[in-house]
């Protein structure tokens, strides 16, 4: 199949010379073409430009059947890349949410059997098919809201068998979904009840049993650890990351959500692709990130839902760093995968300019999941992942009009969804 989108009011985030990310002041820039066309063939973008430079010969070179779309009055954006999610889970946790409204602390909820361990219990009882169906429905909704690539973590299993079960579900989603998917092994999400008071033994289990088995089935692109106060220490994180790297998994870690945990430093030391959450980021952490290949990633959905402090995004961009934004879609701290809302939160809560928030949710979040060579912008040879908006007046309208769906039509891997 080929797609010819014509009369596009504005084609946004186009790149003649693709970059891997945008940092510092560069985050305020992206290229756009007014009154544009876009041409795809198979799974790829093959051409784009101004309507006045379009000639019918361009279509005669296309071998596949061409579908024509008239986008008069509409914008075309590259699909969002959501570089941090936990969308394979069973059930939901709205009761804990109500408990939180009533004033219960995270610790009190955990004591009542809530939190990550609650999701682990439910996941153990669910079949692979049930988990697949539930995650598939979440992916469908995310796609309808403009997302075209998703990183998915394990971490609600917490036994070898159930972690493998989660990762096999992610593998099946990867194979069948129209979205680009990457998988992340997060055995170190929490210490399961069976290992209460024996954290070291659980870390040994991850290192000696889980990681080799995950690698044998080639189930994970990345390795993750919740490196934070009350969860896993920087020393435990180092041991887990080293073993994951030995088996070919690049680190991408949860860090500094609850405290100055040392997680950012460990992430940079092991060349993590990203360090995520980062509510507690000071000058020392910023100094470590500068000059590194690690993408600082913020998850405003979780900060909003839990009523936490917001990380120093403005300060970090002003210091010259790149920043990515992702949804953290999970049942406990961010039960939403709506990247349009994340775009708005970037502007409203972190004082990012619309251009910065757009880069943070496309090219920079593509980098944070290792796919900026194939996604995150409109460039020749990249995967044809984009959405066509309803008629809107400007790029700025996207974050401004928070809470409503501005996406009208979605194309993923060159197919209309
Ligand atoms: O990314 N911070 C750690 N893990 C998840 C929350 C998981 C849960 O509560 O189920 C997060 O926010
Ligand atoms: Fe997370």
XYZ file of C-alpha atoms and ligand atoms in Angstrom:
430
model
C 0.000 0.000 0.000
C 1.085 3.613 -0.652
C -0.464 6.766 0.806
C -0.472 10.233 -0.736
C -1.546 12.937 1.721
C -2.147 16.229 -0.098
C -3.008 19.837 0.786
C -1.631 19.466 4.337
C -2.014 22.799 6.118
C 1.257 22.145 7.946
C 3.586 19.120 7.920
C 5.324 19.237 11.279
C 8.735 17.970 12.486
C 10.177 17.253 9.036
C 13.875 16.467 8.746
C 16.084 16.577 5.662
C 19.045 15.586 7.824
C 17.720 13.520 10.750
C 19.169 14.163 14.207
C 19.277 11.646 17.057
C 17.875 14.121 19.606
C 17.423 17.829 20.273
C 19.048 19.376 23.360
C 19.127 22.763 25.106
C 18.099 25.717 22.905
C 17.724 23.355 19.915
C 14.645 21.955 21.638
C 12.848 25.148 20.630
C 13.234 24.283 16.955
C 11.742 21.883 14.465
C 11.135 22.173 10.751
C 7.705 22.455 9.196
C 6.322 22.837 5.684
C 3.160 24.771 4.951
C 0.745 23.589 2.232
C 2.564 20.275 1.977
C 2.278 16.722 0.695
C 3.550 13.454 2.134
C 4.071 10.196 0.285
C 4.572 6.729 1.753
C 5.205 3.343 0.180
C 5.145 0.055 2.041
C 6.129 0.799 5.652
C 8.237 3.860 4.844
C 8.065 7.580 4.153
C 9.419 8.089 0.616
C 8.835 11.773 -0.136
C 7.437 15.065 1.152
C 7.524 18.708 0.150
C 5.477 21.750 -0.785
C 2.324 21.219 -2.854
C 3.616 23.720 -5.423
C 6.649 21.444 -5.984
C 4.528 18.339 -6.412
C 4.186 16.781 -9.855
C 2.134 13.699 -10.849
C 5.328 11.912 -12.014
C 6.148 11.401 -8.358
C 3.158 9.081 -8.101
C 3.975 7.237 -11.338
C 7.161 5.922 -9.664
C 5.119 4.225 -6.930
C 4.541 0.515 -7.581
C 1.864 -0.125 -4.952
C -1.798 0.891 -4.967
C -2.081 4.522 -3.848
C -4.608 5.715 -1.295
C -5.194 9.480 -1.497
C -6.060 11.618 1.534
C -7.001 15.304 1.305
C -5.786 17.063 4.470
C -7.067 20.558 3.725
C -7.075 22.579 6.968
C -5.364 19.774 8.873
C -1.888 19.250 10.329
C 0.287 16.135 10.040
C 2.559 15.257 12.964
C 4.946 12.311 13.467
C 3.380 9.829 15.906
C 4.251 10.190 19.572
C 6.869 7.783 20.917
C 5.989 6.657 24.445
C 9.312 5.476 25.843
C 8.127 4.346 29.310
C 5.030 2.234 30.008
C 3.857 -0.744 32.071
C 0.770 -1.619 29.993
C 0.825 -5.383 30.531
C -1.170 -5.698 33.757
C -4.287 -7.378 35.099
C -7.227 -5.517 36.641
C -7.037 -1.962 37.902
C -6.348 -0.200 41.207
C -9.038 2.455 41.571
C -9.744 1.382 45.160
C -6.203 2.461 46.138
C -6.816 5.686 44.290
C -9.857 6.376 46.460
C -7.850 5.417 49.565
C -5.246 7.975 48.526
C -7.954 10.638 48.163
C -9.072 9.759 51.701
C -5.540 10.476 52.882
C -3.833 7.098 53.127
C -0.105 7.156 52.414
C 1.656 4.963 49.857
C 3.112 2.909 52.740
C -0.307 2.369 54.341
C -1.743 1.271 51.024
C 1.160 -1.126 50.531
C 0.552 -2.564 54.047
C -3.046 -3.318 53.050
C -1.699 -5.391 50.179
C -1.857 -2.579 47.646
C 0.745 -1.160 45.284
C 2.985 -3.084 42.895
C 2.477 -6.289 44.927
C -1.291 -6.021 44.387
C -0.713 -5.948 40.630
C 1.744 -8.858 40.960
C -0.900 -10.970 42.716
C -3.472 -10.274 40.006
C -1.004 -10.855 37.199
C -0.072 -14.259 38.632
C -3.747 -15.260 38.393
C -4.196 -14.040 34.788
C -3.501 -16.097 31.666
C -1.204 -14.937 28.874
C -4.259 -14.567 26.633
C -6.057 -12.320 29.143
C -2.980 -10.151 29.579
C -2.509 -9.943 25.821
C -6.130 -8.889 25.203
C -6.038 -6.204 27.902
C -2.708 -4.771 26.690
C -3.893 -4.918 23.068
C -6.935 -2.783 23.945
C -4.675 -0.249 25.695
C -2.422 -0.078 22.638
C -5.447 0.513 20.395
C -6.572 3.431 22.518
C -3.047 4.874 22.635
C -2.800 4.625 18.836
C -6.120 6.436 18.418
C -4.656 9.282 20.496
C -1.578 9.600 18.263
C 1.003 7.219 19.713
C 2.965 5.087 17.242
C 5.734 3.525 19.351
C 5.689 2.143 22.881
C 8.256 0.710 25.268
C 6.686 -1.870 27.606
C 8.190 -3.129 30.860
C 7.772 -6.336 32.801
C 7.868 -5.997 36.593
C 4.424 -7.125 37.794
C 5.577 -10.748 37.790
C 8.406 -10.769 40.347
C 8.951 -14.528 39.987
C 10.960 -16.072 37.174
C 7.903 -17.760 35.712
C 5.619 -14.710 35.814
C 8.275 -12.283 34.575
C 8.806 -14.585 31.571
C 5.030 -14.718 31.114
C 4.839 -10.919 30.920
C 7.750 -10.722 28.502
C 6.202 -13.365 26.237
C 3.027 -11.275 26.121
C 5.134 -8.245 25.126
C 6.857 -10.364 22.444
C 3.463 -11.338 20.979
C 2.333 -7.690 21.006
C 5.584 -6.736 19.271
C 4.928 -9.300 16.564
C 1.260 -8.466 15.910
C 0.794 -4.797 16.740
C 0.896 -2.011 14.142
C 2.856 0.036 16.701
C 6.639 -0.164 17.082
C 7.274 -1.931 20.407
C 10.381 -2.391 22.555
C 10.542 -4.587 25.667
C 12.193 -3.913 29.001
C 12.928 -6.466 31.762
C 12.057 -4.893 35.146
C 12.392 -7.835 37.542
C 13.740 -5.287 40.061
C 10.470 -3.354 40.327
C 9.766 -4.377 43.939
C 10.776 -7.125 46.361
C 8.031 -9.795 46.274
C 6.379 -10.953 49.514
C 8.169 -14.326 49.409
C 11.494 -12.459 49.727
C 10.420 -9.969 52.431
C 13.495 -9.268 54.558
C 15.656 -11.166 52.053
C 16.171 -8.490 49.416
C 19.702 -9.672 48.665
C 18.429 -13.132 47.771
C 15.880 -11.631 45.387
C 18.616 -9.583 43.690
C 20.650 -12.792 43.343
C 17.629 -14.512 41.778
C 17.320 -11.711 39.218
C 21.014 -11.919 38.404
C 21.571 -15.665 38.417
C 18.270 -16.994 37.125
C 15.956 -14.387 35.601
C 18.388 -12.459 33.383
C 19.974 -15.575 31.799
C 16.515 -17.046 31.117
C 15.157 -13.796 29.680
C 18.219 -13.659 27.417
C 17.883 -17.297 26.317
C 14.485 -16.511 24.829
C 15.710 -13.084 23.629
C 12.777 -11.464 25.418
C 14.143 -8.043 26.392
C 15.743 -5.127 24.583
C 16.431 -3.284 27.841
C 17.101 -3.870 31.546
C 15.440 -1.713 34.218
C 15.689 -1.258 37.996
C 13.546 0.850 40.343
C 16.562 2.525 41.950
C 15.005 4.568 44.709
C 14.483 5.005 48.455
C 12.763 1.917 49.835
C 13.241 -0.113 46.653
C 16.678 -0.991 45.193
C 20.008 0.633 46.169
C 22.576 2.011 43.695
C 24.858 -0.946 44.574
C 22.126 -3.499 43.802
C 21.272 -1.550 40.662
C 24.910 -1.717 39.488
C 25.026 -5.479 39.926
C 21.769 -5.980 38.022
C 22.719 -3.602 35.204
C 26.130 -5.238 34.764
C 24.549 -8.652 34.372
C 21.866 -7.327 31.996
C 24.530 -5.646 29.856
C 26.525 -8.879 29.768
C 23.457 -10.438 28.166
C 23.013 -7.624 25.644
C 20.325 -5.523 27.370
C 20.900 -1.760 27.504
C 19.968 -0.080 30.807
C 16.961 2.253 31.083
C 16.158 2.920 34.697
C 13.642 4.347 37.193
C 15.565 6.932 39.228
C 15.102 9.772 41.724
C 11.299 9.605 41.939
C 11.205 9.438 45.720
C 14.569 10.922 46.729
C 18.082 11.837 45.621
C 18.702 8.133 45.192
C 21.983 8.073 43.269
C 20.028 6.454 40.443
C 20.919 9.118 37.890
C 24.630 8.688 38.604
C 24.393 4.894 38.275
C 22.429 5.250 35.033
C 25.016 7.565 33.491
C 27.873 5.337 34.709
C 26.415 2.372 32.834
C 25.498 4.430 29.758
C 21.758 3.986 30.262
C 19.665 4.951 27.269
C 17.452 6.912 29.664
C 16.916 7.677 33.337
C 13.244 8.208 34.124
C 11.063 10.054 36.690
C 13.756 12.453 38.085
C 11.591 14.463 40.472
C 14.664 14.749 42.711
C 17.328 16.155 40.402
C 19.894 18.671 41.672
C 23.039 20.332 40.321
C 25.148 17.242 40.916
C 22.774 15.053 38.880
C 22.638 17.658 36.078
C 26.447 17.749 35.963
C 26.504 13.954 35.562
C 23.979 14.028 32.722
C 25.787 16.736 30.740
C 28.025 15.158 28.111
C 26.457 11.707 28.603
C 24.435 9.627 26.118
C 21.594 9.218 28.622
C 18.207 10.838 27.942
C 16.604 12.436 31.032
C 12.944 11.421 30.846
C 10.071 12.946 32.803
C 6.716 11.283 33.466
C 4.273 14.087 34.283
C 1.302 11.698 34.395
C 2.747 10.024 37.513
C 3.758 13.313 39.173
C 0.221 14.630 38.549
C -1.633 11.497 39.633
C 0.402 11.083 42.838
C 0.502 14.805 43.604
C 4.286 14.853 43.681
C 6.751 17.639 43.060
C 7.655 18.290 39.420
C 11.278 17.833 38.320
C 13.433 20.787 37.200
C 12.860 20.409 33.448
C 13.312 24.123 32.656
C 16.622 24.234 34.505
C 17.873 21.122 32.711
C 16.998 22.357 29.221
C 18.542 25.727 30.041
C 21.704 23.865 31.116
C 21.884 22.385 27.613
C 20.375 18.950 28.239
C 17.830 17.118 26.079
C 14.607 16.042 27.804
C 12.019 13.401 26.852
C 8.455 12.977 28.120
C 6.568 9.673 28.393
C 3.271 8.488 29.893
C 4.406 5.850 32.446
C 0.995 4.206 31.711
C 0.501 1.792 34.653
C -2.326 0.856 37.053
C -0.790 2.429 40.169
C 0.690 5.821 39.420
C -0.406 6.822 35.912
C -3.443 5.002 34.533
C -3.401 6.873 31.218
C -1.455 6.524 27.984
C -2.707 9.771 26.474
C 0.383 11.457 25.034
C -1.638 14.520 23.967
C -2.244 15.104 27.658
C 1.462 14.542 28.391
C 2.277 17.178 25.757
C -0.040 19.633 27.542
C 1.402 18.771 30.955
C 4.903 19.394 29.614
C 3.870 22.953 28.816
C 1.615 23.597 31.805
C 3.540 21.912 34.630
C 7.160 22.120 33.399
C 6.889 25.444 31.515
C 8.133 23.892 28.311
C 7.430 25.772 25.099
C 5.140 23.855 22.724
C 8.113 23.197 20.403
C 10.140 21.787 23.321
C 7.281 19.551 24.443
C 6.798 18.321 20.880
C 10.489 17.399 20.569
C 10.316 15.751 24.003
C 7.415 13.497 22.940
C 8.729 12.624 19.453
C 12.413 12.662 18.513
C 13.774 12.693 22.100
C 11.429 9.978 23.362
C 12.282 7.976 20.223
C 15.938 8.184 21.304
C 14.938 7.110 24.831
C 13.630 3.835 23.397
C 16.435 3.344 20.879
C 14.446 4.084 17.716
C 15.352 7.635 16.667
C 16.778 6.201 13.415
C 13.312 4.935 12.368
C 10.779 7.109 14.245
C 10.206 10.460 15.957
C 10.118 12.696 12.863
C 8.958 12.906 9.254
C 12.062 11.910 7.267
C 12.664 9.892 4.107
C 13.343 6.247 4.950
C 11.781 6.450 8.421
C 8.758 4.324 9.306
C 5.504 5.892 8.075
C 4.084 6.577 11.550
C 2.061 9.783 11.687
C -1.350 11.236 12.481
C -3.575 13.704 10.709
C -5.336 16.173 12.998
C -8.856 17.497 12.894
C -8.878 21.018 11.449
C -6.795 23.075 13.958
C -5.388 26.609 13.767
C -1.766 26.087 14.871
C 0.860 23.756 16.374
C 0.396 25.522 19.719
C -3.264 24.478 19.723
C -2.162 20.868 20.336
C -0.946 21.365 23.943
C -3.297 24.317 24.564
C -6.501 22.384 23.919
C -5.872 19.873 26.705
C -8.203 16.967 27.327
C -9.760 16.672 23.874
C -8.621 14.380 21.088
C -7.280 16.393 18.167
C -6.291 13.281 16.182
C -8.578 12.410 13.261
C -6.711 9.744 11.327
C -3.748 7.519 12.139
C -1.172 5.876 9.864
C 1.168 3.281 11.369
C 3.822 1.311 9.486
C 2.321 2.757 6.281
C -1.214 1.521 6.953
C -4.331 3.523 7.800
C -5.492 2.337 11.221
O 6.807 3.958 37.115
N 7.943 3.913 40.047
C 7.789 2.709 39.935
N 6.908 2.035 39.231
C 5.742 2.513 38.591
C 4.557 2.431 39.489
C 4.052 1.086 39.508
C 2.801 0.836 40.309
O 2.464 1.511 41.293
O 2.165 -0.120 39.902
C 5.996 3.876 38.034
O 5.412 4.883 38.435
Fe 7.519 3.341 35.496
